[in-house]
Short mmCIF file of C-alpha atoms in Angstrom, two decimals:
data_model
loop_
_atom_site.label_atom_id
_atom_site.label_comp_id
_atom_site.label_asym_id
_atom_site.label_seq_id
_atom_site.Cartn_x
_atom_site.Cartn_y
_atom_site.Cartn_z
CA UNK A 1 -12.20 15.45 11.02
CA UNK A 2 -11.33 12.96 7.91
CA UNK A 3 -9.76 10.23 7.85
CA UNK A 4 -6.36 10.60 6.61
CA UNK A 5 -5.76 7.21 4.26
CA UNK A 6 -2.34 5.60 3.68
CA UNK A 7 -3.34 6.01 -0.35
CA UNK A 8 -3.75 8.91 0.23
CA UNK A 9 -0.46 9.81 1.47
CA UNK A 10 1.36 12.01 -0.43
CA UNK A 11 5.79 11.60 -1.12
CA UNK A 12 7.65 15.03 -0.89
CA UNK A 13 10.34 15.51 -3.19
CA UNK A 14 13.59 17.89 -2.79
CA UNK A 15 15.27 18.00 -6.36
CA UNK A 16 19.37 19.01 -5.80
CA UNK A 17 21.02 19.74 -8.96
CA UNK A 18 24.47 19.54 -8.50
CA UNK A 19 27.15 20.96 -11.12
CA UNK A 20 31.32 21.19 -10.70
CA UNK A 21 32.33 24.30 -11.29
CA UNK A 22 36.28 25.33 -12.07
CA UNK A 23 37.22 28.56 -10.30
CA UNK A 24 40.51 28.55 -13.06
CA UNK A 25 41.01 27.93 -16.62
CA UNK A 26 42.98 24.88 -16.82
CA UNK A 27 43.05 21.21 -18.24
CA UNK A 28 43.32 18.27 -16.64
CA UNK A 29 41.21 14.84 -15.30
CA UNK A 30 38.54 17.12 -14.12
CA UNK A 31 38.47 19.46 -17.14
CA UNK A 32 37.95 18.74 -20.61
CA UNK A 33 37.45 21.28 -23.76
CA UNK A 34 39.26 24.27 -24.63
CA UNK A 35 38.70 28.15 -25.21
CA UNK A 36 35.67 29.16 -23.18
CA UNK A 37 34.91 25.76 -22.59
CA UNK A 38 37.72 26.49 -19.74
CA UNK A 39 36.43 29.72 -18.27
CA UNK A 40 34.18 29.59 -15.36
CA UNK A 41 31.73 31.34 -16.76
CA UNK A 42 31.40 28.10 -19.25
CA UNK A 43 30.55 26.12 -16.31
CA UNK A 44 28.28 28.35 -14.79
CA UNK A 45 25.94 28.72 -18.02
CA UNK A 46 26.24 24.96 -18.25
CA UNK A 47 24.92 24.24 -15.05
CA UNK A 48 22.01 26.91 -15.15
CA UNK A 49 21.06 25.13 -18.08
CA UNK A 50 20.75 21.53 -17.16
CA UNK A 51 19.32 22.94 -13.82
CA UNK A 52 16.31 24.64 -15.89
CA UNK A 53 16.25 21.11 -17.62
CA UNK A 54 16.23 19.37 -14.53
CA UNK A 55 13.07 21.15 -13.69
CA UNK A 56 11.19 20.87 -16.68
CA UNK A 57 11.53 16.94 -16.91
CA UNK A 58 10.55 16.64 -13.32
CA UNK A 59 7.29 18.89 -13.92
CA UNK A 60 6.59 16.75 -16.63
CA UNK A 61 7.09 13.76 -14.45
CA UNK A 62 5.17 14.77 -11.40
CA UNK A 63 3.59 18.06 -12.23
CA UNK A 64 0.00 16.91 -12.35
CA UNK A 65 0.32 13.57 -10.28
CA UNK A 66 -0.98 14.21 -6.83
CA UNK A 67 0.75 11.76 -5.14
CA UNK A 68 3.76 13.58 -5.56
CA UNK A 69 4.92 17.45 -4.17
CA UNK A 70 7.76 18.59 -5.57
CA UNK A 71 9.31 21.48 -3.13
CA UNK A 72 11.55 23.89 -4.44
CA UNK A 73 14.49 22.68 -6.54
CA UNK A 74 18.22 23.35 -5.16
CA UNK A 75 21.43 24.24 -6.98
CA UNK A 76 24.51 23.45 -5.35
CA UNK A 77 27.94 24.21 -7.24
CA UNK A 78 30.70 21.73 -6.23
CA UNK A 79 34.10 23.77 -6.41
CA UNK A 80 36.85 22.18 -7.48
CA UNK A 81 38.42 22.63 -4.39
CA UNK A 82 36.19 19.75 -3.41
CA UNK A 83 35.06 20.74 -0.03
CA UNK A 84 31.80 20.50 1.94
CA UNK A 85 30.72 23.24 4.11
CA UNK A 86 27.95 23.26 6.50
CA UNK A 87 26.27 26.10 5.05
CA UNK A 88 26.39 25.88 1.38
CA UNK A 89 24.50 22.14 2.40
CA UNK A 90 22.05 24.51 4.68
CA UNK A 91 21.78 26.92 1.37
CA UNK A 92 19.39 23.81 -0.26
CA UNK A 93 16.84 25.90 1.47
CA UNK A 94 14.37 24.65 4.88
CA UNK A 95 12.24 22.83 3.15
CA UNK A 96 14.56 20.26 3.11
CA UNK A 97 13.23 19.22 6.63
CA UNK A 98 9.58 18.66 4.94
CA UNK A 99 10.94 16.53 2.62
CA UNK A 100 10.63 12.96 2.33
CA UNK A 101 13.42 11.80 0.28
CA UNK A 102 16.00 14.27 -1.61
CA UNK A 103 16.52 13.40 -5.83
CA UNK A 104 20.19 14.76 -6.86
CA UNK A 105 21.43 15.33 -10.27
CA UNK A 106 24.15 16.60 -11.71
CA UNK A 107 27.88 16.01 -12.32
CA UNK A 108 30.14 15.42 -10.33
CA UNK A 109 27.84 15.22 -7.13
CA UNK A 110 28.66 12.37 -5.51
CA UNK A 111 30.68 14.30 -2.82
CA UNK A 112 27.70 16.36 -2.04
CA UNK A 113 24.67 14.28 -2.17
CA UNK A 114 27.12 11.48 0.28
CA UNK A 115 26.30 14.68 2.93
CA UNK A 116 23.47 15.87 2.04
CA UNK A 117 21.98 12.49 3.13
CA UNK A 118 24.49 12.55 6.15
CA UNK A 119 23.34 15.87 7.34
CA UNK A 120 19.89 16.18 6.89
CA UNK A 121 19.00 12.12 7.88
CA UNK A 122 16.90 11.61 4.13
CA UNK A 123 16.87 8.69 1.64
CA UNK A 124 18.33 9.66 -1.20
CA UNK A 125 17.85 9.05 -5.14
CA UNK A 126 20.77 9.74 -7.08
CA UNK A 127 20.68 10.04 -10.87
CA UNK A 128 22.97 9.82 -13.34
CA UNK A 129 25.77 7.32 -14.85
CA UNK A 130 28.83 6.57 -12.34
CA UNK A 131 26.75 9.26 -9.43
CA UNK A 132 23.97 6.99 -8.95
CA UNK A 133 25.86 4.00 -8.20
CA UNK A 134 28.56 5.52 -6.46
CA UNK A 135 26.69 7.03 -3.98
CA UNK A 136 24.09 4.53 -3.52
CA UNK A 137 27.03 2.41 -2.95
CA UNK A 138 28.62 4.79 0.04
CA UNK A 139 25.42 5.18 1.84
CA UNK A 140 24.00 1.92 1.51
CA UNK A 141 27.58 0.71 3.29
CA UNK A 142 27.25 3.73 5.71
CA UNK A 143 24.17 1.87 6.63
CA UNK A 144 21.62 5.02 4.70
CA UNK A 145 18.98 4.81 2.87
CA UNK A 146 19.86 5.10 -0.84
CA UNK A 147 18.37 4.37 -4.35
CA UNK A 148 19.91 4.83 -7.67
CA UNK A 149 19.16 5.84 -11.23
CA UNK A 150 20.75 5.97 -14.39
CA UNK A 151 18.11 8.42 -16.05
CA UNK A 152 15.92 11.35 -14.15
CA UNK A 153 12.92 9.73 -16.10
CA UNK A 154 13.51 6.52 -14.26
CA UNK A 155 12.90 7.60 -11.22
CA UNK A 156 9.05 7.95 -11.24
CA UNK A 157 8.70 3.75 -11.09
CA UNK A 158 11.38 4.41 -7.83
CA UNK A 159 9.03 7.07 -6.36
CA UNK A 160 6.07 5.64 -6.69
CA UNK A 161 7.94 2.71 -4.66
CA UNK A 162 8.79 5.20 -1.70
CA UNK A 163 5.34 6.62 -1.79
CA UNK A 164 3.81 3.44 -1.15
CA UNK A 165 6.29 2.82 1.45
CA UNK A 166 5.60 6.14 3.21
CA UNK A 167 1.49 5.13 2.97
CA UNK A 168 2.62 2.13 4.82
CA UNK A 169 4.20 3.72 7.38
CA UNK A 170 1.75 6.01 7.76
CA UNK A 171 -0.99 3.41 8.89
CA UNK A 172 -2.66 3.39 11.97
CA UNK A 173 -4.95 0.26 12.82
CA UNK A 174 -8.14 0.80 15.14
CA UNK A 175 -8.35 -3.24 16.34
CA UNK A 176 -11.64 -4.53 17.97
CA UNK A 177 -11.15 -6.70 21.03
CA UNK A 178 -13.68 -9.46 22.29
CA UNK A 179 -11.85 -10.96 24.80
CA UNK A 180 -8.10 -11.66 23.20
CA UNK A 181 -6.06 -9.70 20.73
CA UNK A 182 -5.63 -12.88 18.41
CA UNK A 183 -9.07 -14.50 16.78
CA UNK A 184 -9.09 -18.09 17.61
CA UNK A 185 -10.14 -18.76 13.97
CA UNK A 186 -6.80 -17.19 13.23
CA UNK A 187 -4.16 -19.24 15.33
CA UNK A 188 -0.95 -18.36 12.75
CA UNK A 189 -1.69 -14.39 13.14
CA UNK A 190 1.33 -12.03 13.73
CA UNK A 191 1.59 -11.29 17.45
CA UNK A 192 4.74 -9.08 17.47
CA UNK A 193 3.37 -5.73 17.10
CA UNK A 194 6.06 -4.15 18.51
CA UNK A 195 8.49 -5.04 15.67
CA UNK A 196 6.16 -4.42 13.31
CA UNK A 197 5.53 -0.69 14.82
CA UNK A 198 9.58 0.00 15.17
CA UNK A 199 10.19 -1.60 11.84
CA UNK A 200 7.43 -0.41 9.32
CA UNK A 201 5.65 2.30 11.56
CA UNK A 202 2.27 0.66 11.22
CA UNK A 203 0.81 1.60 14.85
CA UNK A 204 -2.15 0.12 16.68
CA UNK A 205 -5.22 0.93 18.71
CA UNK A 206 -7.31 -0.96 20.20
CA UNK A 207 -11.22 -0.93 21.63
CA UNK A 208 -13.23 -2.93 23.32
CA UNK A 209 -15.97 -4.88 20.94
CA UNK A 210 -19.02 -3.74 23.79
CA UNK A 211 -18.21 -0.28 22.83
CA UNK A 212 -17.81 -0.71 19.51
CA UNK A 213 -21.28 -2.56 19.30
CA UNK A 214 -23.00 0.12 21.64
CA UNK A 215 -21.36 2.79 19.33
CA UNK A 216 -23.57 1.28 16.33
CA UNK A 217 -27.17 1.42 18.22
CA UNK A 218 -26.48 5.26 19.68
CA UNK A 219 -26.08 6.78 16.40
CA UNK A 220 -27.02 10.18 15.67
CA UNK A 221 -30.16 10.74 13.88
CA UNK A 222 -27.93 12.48 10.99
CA UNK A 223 -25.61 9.45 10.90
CA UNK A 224 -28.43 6.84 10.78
CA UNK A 225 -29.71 8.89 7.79
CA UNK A 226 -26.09 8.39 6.23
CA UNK A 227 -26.39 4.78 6.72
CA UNK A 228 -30.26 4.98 5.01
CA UNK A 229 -28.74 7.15 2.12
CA UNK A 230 -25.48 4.59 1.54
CA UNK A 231 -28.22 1.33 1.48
CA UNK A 232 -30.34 3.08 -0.71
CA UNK A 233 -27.43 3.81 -2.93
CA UNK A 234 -26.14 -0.12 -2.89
CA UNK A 235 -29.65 -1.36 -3.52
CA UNK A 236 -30.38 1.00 -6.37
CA UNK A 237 -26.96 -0.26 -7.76
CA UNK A 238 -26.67 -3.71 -7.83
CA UNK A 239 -28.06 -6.14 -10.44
CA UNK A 240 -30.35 -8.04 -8.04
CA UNK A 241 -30.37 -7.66 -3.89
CA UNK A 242 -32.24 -10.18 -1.82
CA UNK A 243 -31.58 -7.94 1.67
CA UNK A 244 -34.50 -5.98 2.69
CA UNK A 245 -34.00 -1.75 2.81
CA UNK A 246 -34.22 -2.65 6.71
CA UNK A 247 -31.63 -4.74 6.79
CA UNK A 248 -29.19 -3.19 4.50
CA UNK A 249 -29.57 -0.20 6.47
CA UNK A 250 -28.52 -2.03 10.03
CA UNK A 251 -25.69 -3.32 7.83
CA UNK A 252 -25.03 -0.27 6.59
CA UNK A 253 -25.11 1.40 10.14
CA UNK A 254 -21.71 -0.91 11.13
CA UNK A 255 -19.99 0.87 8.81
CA UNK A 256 -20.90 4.22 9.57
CA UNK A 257 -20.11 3.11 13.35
CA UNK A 258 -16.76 1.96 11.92
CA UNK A 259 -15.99 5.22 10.07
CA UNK A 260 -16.84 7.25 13.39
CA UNK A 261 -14.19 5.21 15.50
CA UNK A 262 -11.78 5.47 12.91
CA UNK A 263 -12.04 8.87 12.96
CA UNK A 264 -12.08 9.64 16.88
CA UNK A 265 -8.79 7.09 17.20
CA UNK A 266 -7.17 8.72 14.37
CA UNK A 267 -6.97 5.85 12.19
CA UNK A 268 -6.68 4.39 9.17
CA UNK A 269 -7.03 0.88 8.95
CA UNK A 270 -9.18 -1.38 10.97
CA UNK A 271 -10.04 -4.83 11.84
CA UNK A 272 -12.84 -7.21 14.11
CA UNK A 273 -13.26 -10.54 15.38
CA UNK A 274 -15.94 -12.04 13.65
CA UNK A 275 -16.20 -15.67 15.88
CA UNK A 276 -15.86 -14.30 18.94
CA UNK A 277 -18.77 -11.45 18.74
CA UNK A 278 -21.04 -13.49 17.03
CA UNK A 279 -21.07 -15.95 20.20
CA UNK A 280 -22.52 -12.94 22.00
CA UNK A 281 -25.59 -13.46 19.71
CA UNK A 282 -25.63 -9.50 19.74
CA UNK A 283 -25.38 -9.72 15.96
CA UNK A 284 -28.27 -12.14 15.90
CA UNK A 285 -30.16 -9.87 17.87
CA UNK A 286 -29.16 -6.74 16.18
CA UNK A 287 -29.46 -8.86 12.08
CA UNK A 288 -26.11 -7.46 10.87
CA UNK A 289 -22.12 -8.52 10.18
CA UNK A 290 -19.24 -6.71 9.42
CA UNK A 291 -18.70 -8.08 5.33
CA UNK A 292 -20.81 -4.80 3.80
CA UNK A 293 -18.35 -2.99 6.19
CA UNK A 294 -14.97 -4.37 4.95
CA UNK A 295 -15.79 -4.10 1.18
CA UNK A 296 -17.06 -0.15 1.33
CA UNK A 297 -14.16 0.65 4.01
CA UNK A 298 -11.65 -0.83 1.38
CA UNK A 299 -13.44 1.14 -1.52
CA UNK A 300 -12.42 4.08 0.19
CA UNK A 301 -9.05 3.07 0.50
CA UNK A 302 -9.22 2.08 4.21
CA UNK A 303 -7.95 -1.57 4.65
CA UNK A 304 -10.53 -3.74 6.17
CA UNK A 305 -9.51 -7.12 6.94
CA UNK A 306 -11.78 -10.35 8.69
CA UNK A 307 -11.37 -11.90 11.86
CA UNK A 308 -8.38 -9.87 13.16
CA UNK A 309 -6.38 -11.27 10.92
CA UNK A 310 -3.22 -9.04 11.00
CA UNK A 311 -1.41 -10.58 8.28
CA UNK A 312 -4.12 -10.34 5.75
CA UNK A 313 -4.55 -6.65 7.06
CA UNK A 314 -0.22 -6.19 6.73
CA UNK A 315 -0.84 -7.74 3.44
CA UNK A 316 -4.01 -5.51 2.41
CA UNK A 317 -2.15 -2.54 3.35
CA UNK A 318 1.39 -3.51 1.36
CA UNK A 319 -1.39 -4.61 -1.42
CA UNK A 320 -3.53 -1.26 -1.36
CA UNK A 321 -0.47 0.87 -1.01
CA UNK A 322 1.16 -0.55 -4.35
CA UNK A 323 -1.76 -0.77 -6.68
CA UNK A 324 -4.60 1.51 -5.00
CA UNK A 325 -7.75 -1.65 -5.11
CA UNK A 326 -9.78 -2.61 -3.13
CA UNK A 327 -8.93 -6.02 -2.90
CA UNK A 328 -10.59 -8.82 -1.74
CA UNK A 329 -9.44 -11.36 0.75
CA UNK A 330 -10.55 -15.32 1.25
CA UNK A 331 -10.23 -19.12 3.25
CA UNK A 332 -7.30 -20.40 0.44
CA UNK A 333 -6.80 -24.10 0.21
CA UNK A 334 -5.93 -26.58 -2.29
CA UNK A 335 -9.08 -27.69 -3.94
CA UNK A 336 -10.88 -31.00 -2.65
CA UNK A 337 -12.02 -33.23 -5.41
CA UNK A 338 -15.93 -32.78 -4.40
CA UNK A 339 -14.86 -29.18 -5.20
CA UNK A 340 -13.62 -29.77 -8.57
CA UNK A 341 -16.63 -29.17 -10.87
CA UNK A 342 -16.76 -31.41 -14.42
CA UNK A 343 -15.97 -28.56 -16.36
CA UNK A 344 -12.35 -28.45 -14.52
CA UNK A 345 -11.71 -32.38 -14.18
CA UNK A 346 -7.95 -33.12 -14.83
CA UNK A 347 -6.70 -30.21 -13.62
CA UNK A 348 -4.13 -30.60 -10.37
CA UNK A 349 -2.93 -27.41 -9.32
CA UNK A 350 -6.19 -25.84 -8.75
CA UNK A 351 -6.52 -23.83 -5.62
CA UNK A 352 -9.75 -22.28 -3.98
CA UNK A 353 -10.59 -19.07 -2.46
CA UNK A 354 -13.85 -17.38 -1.22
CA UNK A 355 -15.24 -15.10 1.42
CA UNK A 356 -17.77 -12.27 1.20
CA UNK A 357 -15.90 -9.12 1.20
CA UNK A 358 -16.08 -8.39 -2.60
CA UNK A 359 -15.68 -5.15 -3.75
CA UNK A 360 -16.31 -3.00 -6.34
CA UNK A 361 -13.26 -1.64 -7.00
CA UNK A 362 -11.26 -4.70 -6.77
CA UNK A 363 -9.12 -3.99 -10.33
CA UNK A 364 -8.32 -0.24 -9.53
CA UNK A 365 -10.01 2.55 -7.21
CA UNK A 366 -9.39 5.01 -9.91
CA UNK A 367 -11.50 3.05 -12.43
CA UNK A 368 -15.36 2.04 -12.99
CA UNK A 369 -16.98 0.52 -10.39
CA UNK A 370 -17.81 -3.40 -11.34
CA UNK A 371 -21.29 -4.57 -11.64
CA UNK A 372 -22.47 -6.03 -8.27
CA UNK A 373 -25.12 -8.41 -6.38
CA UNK A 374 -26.14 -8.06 -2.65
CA UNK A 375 -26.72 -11.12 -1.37
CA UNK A 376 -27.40 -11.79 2.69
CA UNK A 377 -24.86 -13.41 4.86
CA UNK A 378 -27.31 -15.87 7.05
CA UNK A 379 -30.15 -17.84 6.06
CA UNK A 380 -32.44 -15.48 7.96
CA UNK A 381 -31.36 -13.21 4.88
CA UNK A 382 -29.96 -10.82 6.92
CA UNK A 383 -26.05 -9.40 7.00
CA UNK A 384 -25.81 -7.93 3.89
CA UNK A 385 -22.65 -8.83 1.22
CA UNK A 386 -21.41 -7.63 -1.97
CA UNK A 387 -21.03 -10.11 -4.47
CA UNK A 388 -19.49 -10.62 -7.75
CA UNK A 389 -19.18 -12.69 -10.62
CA UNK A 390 -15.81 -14.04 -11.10
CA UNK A 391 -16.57 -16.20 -13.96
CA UNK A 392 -16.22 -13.21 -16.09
CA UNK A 393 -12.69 -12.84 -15.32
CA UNK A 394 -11.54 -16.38 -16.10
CA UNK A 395 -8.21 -16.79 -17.26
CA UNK A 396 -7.41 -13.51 -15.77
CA UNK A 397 -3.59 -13.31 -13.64
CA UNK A 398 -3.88 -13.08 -10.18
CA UNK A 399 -1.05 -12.71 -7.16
CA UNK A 400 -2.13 -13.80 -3.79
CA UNK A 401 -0.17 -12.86 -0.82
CA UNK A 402 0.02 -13.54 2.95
CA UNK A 403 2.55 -12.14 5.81
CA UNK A 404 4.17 -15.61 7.77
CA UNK A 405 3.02 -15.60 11.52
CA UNK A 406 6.35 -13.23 12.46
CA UNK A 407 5.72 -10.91 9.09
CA UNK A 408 8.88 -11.44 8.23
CA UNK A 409 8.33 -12.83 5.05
CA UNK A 410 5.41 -12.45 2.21
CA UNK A 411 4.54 -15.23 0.57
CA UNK A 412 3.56 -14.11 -3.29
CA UNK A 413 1.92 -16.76 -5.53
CA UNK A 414 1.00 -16.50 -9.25
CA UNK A 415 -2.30 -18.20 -10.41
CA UNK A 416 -4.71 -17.68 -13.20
CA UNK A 417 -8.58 -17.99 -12.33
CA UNK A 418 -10.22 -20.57 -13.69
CA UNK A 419 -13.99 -20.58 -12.58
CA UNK A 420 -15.75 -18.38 -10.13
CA UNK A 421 -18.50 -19.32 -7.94
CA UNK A 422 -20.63 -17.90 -5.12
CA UNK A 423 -22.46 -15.07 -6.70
CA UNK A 424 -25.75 -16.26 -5.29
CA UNK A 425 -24.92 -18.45 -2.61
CA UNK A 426 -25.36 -16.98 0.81
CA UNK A 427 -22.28 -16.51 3.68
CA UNK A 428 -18.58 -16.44 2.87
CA UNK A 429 -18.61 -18.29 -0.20
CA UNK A 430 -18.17 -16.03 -3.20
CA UNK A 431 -14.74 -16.70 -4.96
CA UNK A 432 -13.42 -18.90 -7.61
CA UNK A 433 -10.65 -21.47 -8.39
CA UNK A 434 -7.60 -20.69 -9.59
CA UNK A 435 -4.66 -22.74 -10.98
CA UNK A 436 -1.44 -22.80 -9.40
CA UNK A 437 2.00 -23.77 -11.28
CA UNK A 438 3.11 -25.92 -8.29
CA UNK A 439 0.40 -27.13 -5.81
CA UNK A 440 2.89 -29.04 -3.44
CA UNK A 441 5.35 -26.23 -3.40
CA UNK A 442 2.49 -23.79 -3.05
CA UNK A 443 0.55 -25.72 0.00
CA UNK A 444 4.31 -26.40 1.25
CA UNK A 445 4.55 -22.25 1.64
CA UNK A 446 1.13 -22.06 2.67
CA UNK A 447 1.82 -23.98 5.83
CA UNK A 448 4.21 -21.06 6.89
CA UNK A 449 1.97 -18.60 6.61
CA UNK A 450 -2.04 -20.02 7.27
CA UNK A 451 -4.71 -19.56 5.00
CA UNK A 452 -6.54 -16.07 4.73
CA UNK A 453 -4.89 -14.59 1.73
CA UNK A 454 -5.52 -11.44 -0.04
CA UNK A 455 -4.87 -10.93 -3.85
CA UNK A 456 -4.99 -8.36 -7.06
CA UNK A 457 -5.38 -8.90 -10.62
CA UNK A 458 -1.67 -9.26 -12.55
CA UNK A 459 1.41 -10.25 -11.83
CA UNK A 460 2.86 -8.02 -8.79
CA UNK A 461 5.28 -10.07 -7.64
CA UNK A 462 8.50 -8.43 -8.63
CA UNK A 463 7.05 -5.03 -7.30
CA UNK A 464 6.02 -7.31 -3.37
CA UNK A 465 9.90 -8.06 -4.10
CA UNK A 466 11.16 -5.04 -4.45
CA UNK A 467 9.17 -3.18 -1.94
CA UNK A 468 9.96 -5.58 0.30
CA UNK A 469 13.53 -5.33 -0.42
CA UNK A 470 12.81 -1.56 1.17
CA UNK A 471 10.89 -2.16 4.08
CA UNK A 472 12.96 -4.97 5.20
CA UNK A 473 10.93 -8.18 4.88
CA UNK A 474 11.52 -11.34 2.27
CA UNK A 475 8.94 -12.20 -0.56
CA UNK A 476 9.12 -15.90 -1.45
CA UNK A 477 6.99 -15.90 -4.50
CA UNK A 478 5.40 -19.85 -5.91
#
C-alpha cells in the first residue's frame, strides 16, 4: 500500500446554483422588468444561463488543478412561494454526501443554501453580493461552518484554505517511544493529544523504538537494495559528500525502515526521540541517525519532525499543508555576541537557527530541487545530513512558527536572513541568522512556546492567521 499524504489530500466540491423563479407575471419587491421579463419562462432561461456560466468559470478555476474535484453541479429553483422541501434539497443529487464543502450561487439563495448546510451537515461557501454575507452570517450564529464571497473567482484563495485544512485533518502521526511519550530535550512539547485529535483530527500511533530499530537491521534484501539505490542517488547529486557509500546506505536504510512503518500503521506523519535512543549506543553501534530520514520523508511531503517534538511536527504539518515545502526546522535563540560574526556587528535583533534536516525542496515541492552537500552527523563521519548553503538566500523573507505547549496558539514571526552558516560543519549546525524587527518582544513570545521552530520562505503570516481562524487556534505573529 502507499502512503496516503496530507498534501496530497484532495477538497471535493458540490457547486449549487440557485435561481428565484416567479410562477406569475407580476411586479413587485421581488420582481423587476416588464414584458417577458415577467413571464416565467424569463426566469427559467435566465437561470439556465448563469448556471452554464457557473460551470464554465469553475472549470476554469479548478478544471486542471488536482487538488480540487469538482462533483456534479446542482440547480435548485427557489419558488417564490419561498418554501423548503426535503426533497427538492435531496434533488442536489448523492454526491452531496462525498462532498467536502458545498459552493452556492445564485440569486436569491440565501433561504436554500441556510438548509442545505442544515441538512446535509457541510461547510458552506456562499457567493455573491448580499447572499454571501447573509448566510455566512446565519450559520456562523447557528454555530455552522460558513465562508463567504463576493465573486465565484474569489473563492479559489478560500478553497485552497479548506483543502489545507482537510490535509490537516487528515494526518495520522506514527510516534517512536523510548521510554516516555515527551523527549526530555523537549520539556515545553504539547501533551494534550486528545484535544488536539477531537479538535483538528490529527490522530496518533505509537511504537516502541526496539522495534522500530530491529525493523531497520531485518530488511528485505529488495528493500536494502532501495536504500543502496536512494544513497547512490544522493551521492551522485550533491556538490561534495564526505559520507562513505557504506554509510549513506545504513542512513539511508532508516528511512526505508521509516517508510515501511508508516505504511503498516497507516500513517502519514512521523516523529523519534533522538536523546533518548542514542543513550542506547545502538546508533553508535549500528553508524546512523535519523536527519537523512527527516529531510527525504519531508521531500515527499511526509512531515518529519526531531526529537518528538509535537509542536514543530503540528507546525510542519499546518506549514506543509499551506505552501507544499519541505521545510526545515532548527534550535532558535537570540544570537550570543560570540555568535555575531564581524560582517554583522551592530546589528540587535539578530536571531539564530540551525539543525541538520535541510532539504531540497525547502522553497516549493513542485519546483527544482536546490543544490545540496552531504555532510556526516558525528565526527566518526558517519550519520549522514543534507546540507545547504543559506548564504545564497540572504536578505530573503522568512516566517518561523511554533505551536505553545497547549497548541492553542501559533506563534508567527517575520525575519529576513542575514548570513547562513553550517554548510560544512558537521552535526546540527547548518542554518543562518536572521534579523528580527523586535528581539525582546520576539524572545518574550518565544518563552511561551520553547525553541524548535520550523519556517518557509515569505511572508505567511496572514494565511497562519487565517487558517487558524478555521481550525480554531490563535496566531500571535512578532
Amino acid at each position: 500500500m502507499a502512503i496516503r499524504k496530507s498534501v496530497d489530500e484532495v477538497l471535493k466540491i458540490k457547486p449549487v446554483y440557485v435561481h428565484l423563479i416567479h410562477r406569475y407575471p407580476y411586479m413587485g419587491p421581488c420582481r423587476f422588468g416588464q414584458g417577458e421579463q415577467l413571464e416565467r419562462a424569463y426566469d427559467e432561461m435566465m437561470a439556465e444561463e448563469n448556471f452554464q456560466k457557473m460551470q464554465d468559470i469553475l472549470q476554469e478555476l479548478y478544471g486542471s488543478d488536482r487538488r480540487f474535484q469538482l462533483l456534479k453541479p446542482a440547480y435548485l429553483p427557489q419558488l417564490d412561494e419561498f418554501i423548503c422541501r426535503e426533497e427538492e434539497l435531496d434533488s442536489v443529487g448523492d454526491d452531496i454526501h462525498q462532498a467536502d464543502v458545498i459552493l452556492m450561487e445564485g440569486l436569491m439563495g440565501q433561504h436554500l443554501a441556510v438548509n442545505l448546510a442544515k441538512r446535509f451537515r457541510k461547510p458552506m461557501v456562499a457567493v455573491g453580493c448580499c447572499t454571501s454575507t447573509d448566510v455566512t452570517a446565519c450559520l456562523r450564529a447557528a454555530g455552522f461552518e460558513a465562508y463567504g464571497c463576493w465573486l465565484l473567482e474569489k473563492s479559489k484563495a478560500l478553497m485552497e484554505f479548506l483543502r489545507a485544512k482537510k490535509g490537516i485533518q487528515k494526518t495520522r502521526v506514527l510516534s517512536v517511544l523510548k521510554g516516555d511519550v515527551i523527549s526530555k530535550g523537549v520539556e515545553s512539547n504539547i501533551r494534550d493529544f486528545d484535544r488536539i485529535t477531537n479538535q483538528w483530527g490529527v490522530t496518533f500511533k505509537f511504537v516502541n523504538a526496539e522495534d522500530f530499530l530491529d525493523e531497520i537491521g531485518n530488511l528485505s534484501p529488495e528493500e536494502v537494495e532501495t536504500a543502496e539505490k536512494t544513497a547512490d542517488a544522493l551521492m551522485a547529486g550533491a556538490e561534495s559528500c564526505t559520507v562513505s557509500r557504506d554509510d549513506m546506505i545504513r542512513s539511508a536504510k532508516v528511512y526505508v525502515a521509516a517508510k515501511k512503518m508508516l505504511d503498516l500503521f497507516d500513517c502519514n506523519a512521523f516523529t523519534i526521540p533522538c536523546f533518548e535512543i542514542c543513550a542506547t549506543r545502538r546508533l553508535n553501534e549500528e553508524r546512523y541517525t535519523f536527519c537523512l530520514t527527516h529531510s527525504l520523508l519531508k521531500e515527499e511531503g511526509i512531515p518529519s519532525a526531531c526529537e518528538s517534538d509535537y509542536n514543530s511536527l503540528l507546525s510542519m504539518i499546518v506549514m506543509m499543508n499551506l505552501a507544499d515545502n519541505a521545510p526545515h526546522m532548527g534550535n532558535m535563540h537570540p544570537a550570543l555576541p560570540h555568535e555575531i560574526p564581524e560582517s554583522l556587528a551592530g546589528k540587535e535583533n539578530l536571531i539564530r537557527i540551525y539543525h541538520s534536516v535541510s532539504t531540497r525542496y525547502m522553497r516549493g515541492r513542485k519546483g527544482p530541487a536546490a543544490p545540496y552537500g552531504i555532510r556526516s552527523f558525528t565526527a566518526g563521519l558517519w550519520g549522514a545530513t543534507l546540507r545547504y548553503d543559506y548564504e545564497q538566500d540572504a536578505g530573503s523573507g522568512v516566517t518561523m512558527v511554533r505551536f505553545n505547549p497547549q497548541g492553542t496558539k501559533l506563534l508567527a514571526a517575520r525575519a529576513r536572513i542575514a548570513e547562513g552558516f553550517g554548510y560544512d560543519s558537521i552535526g546540527c549546525d547548518n542554518g543562518f541568522l536572521a534579523e528580527v524587527e523586535d528581539m525582546e518582544e520576539f524572545f518574550e513570545a518565544m518563552c511561551d512556546c520553547g525553541h524548535h521552530y520550523v519556517w518557509a520562505y515569505g511572508d505567511l503570516t496572514g494565511a497562519l492567521e487565517k487558517l487558524g481562524n478555521m481550525i480554531g487556534f490563535e496566531t500571535k505573529i512578532v
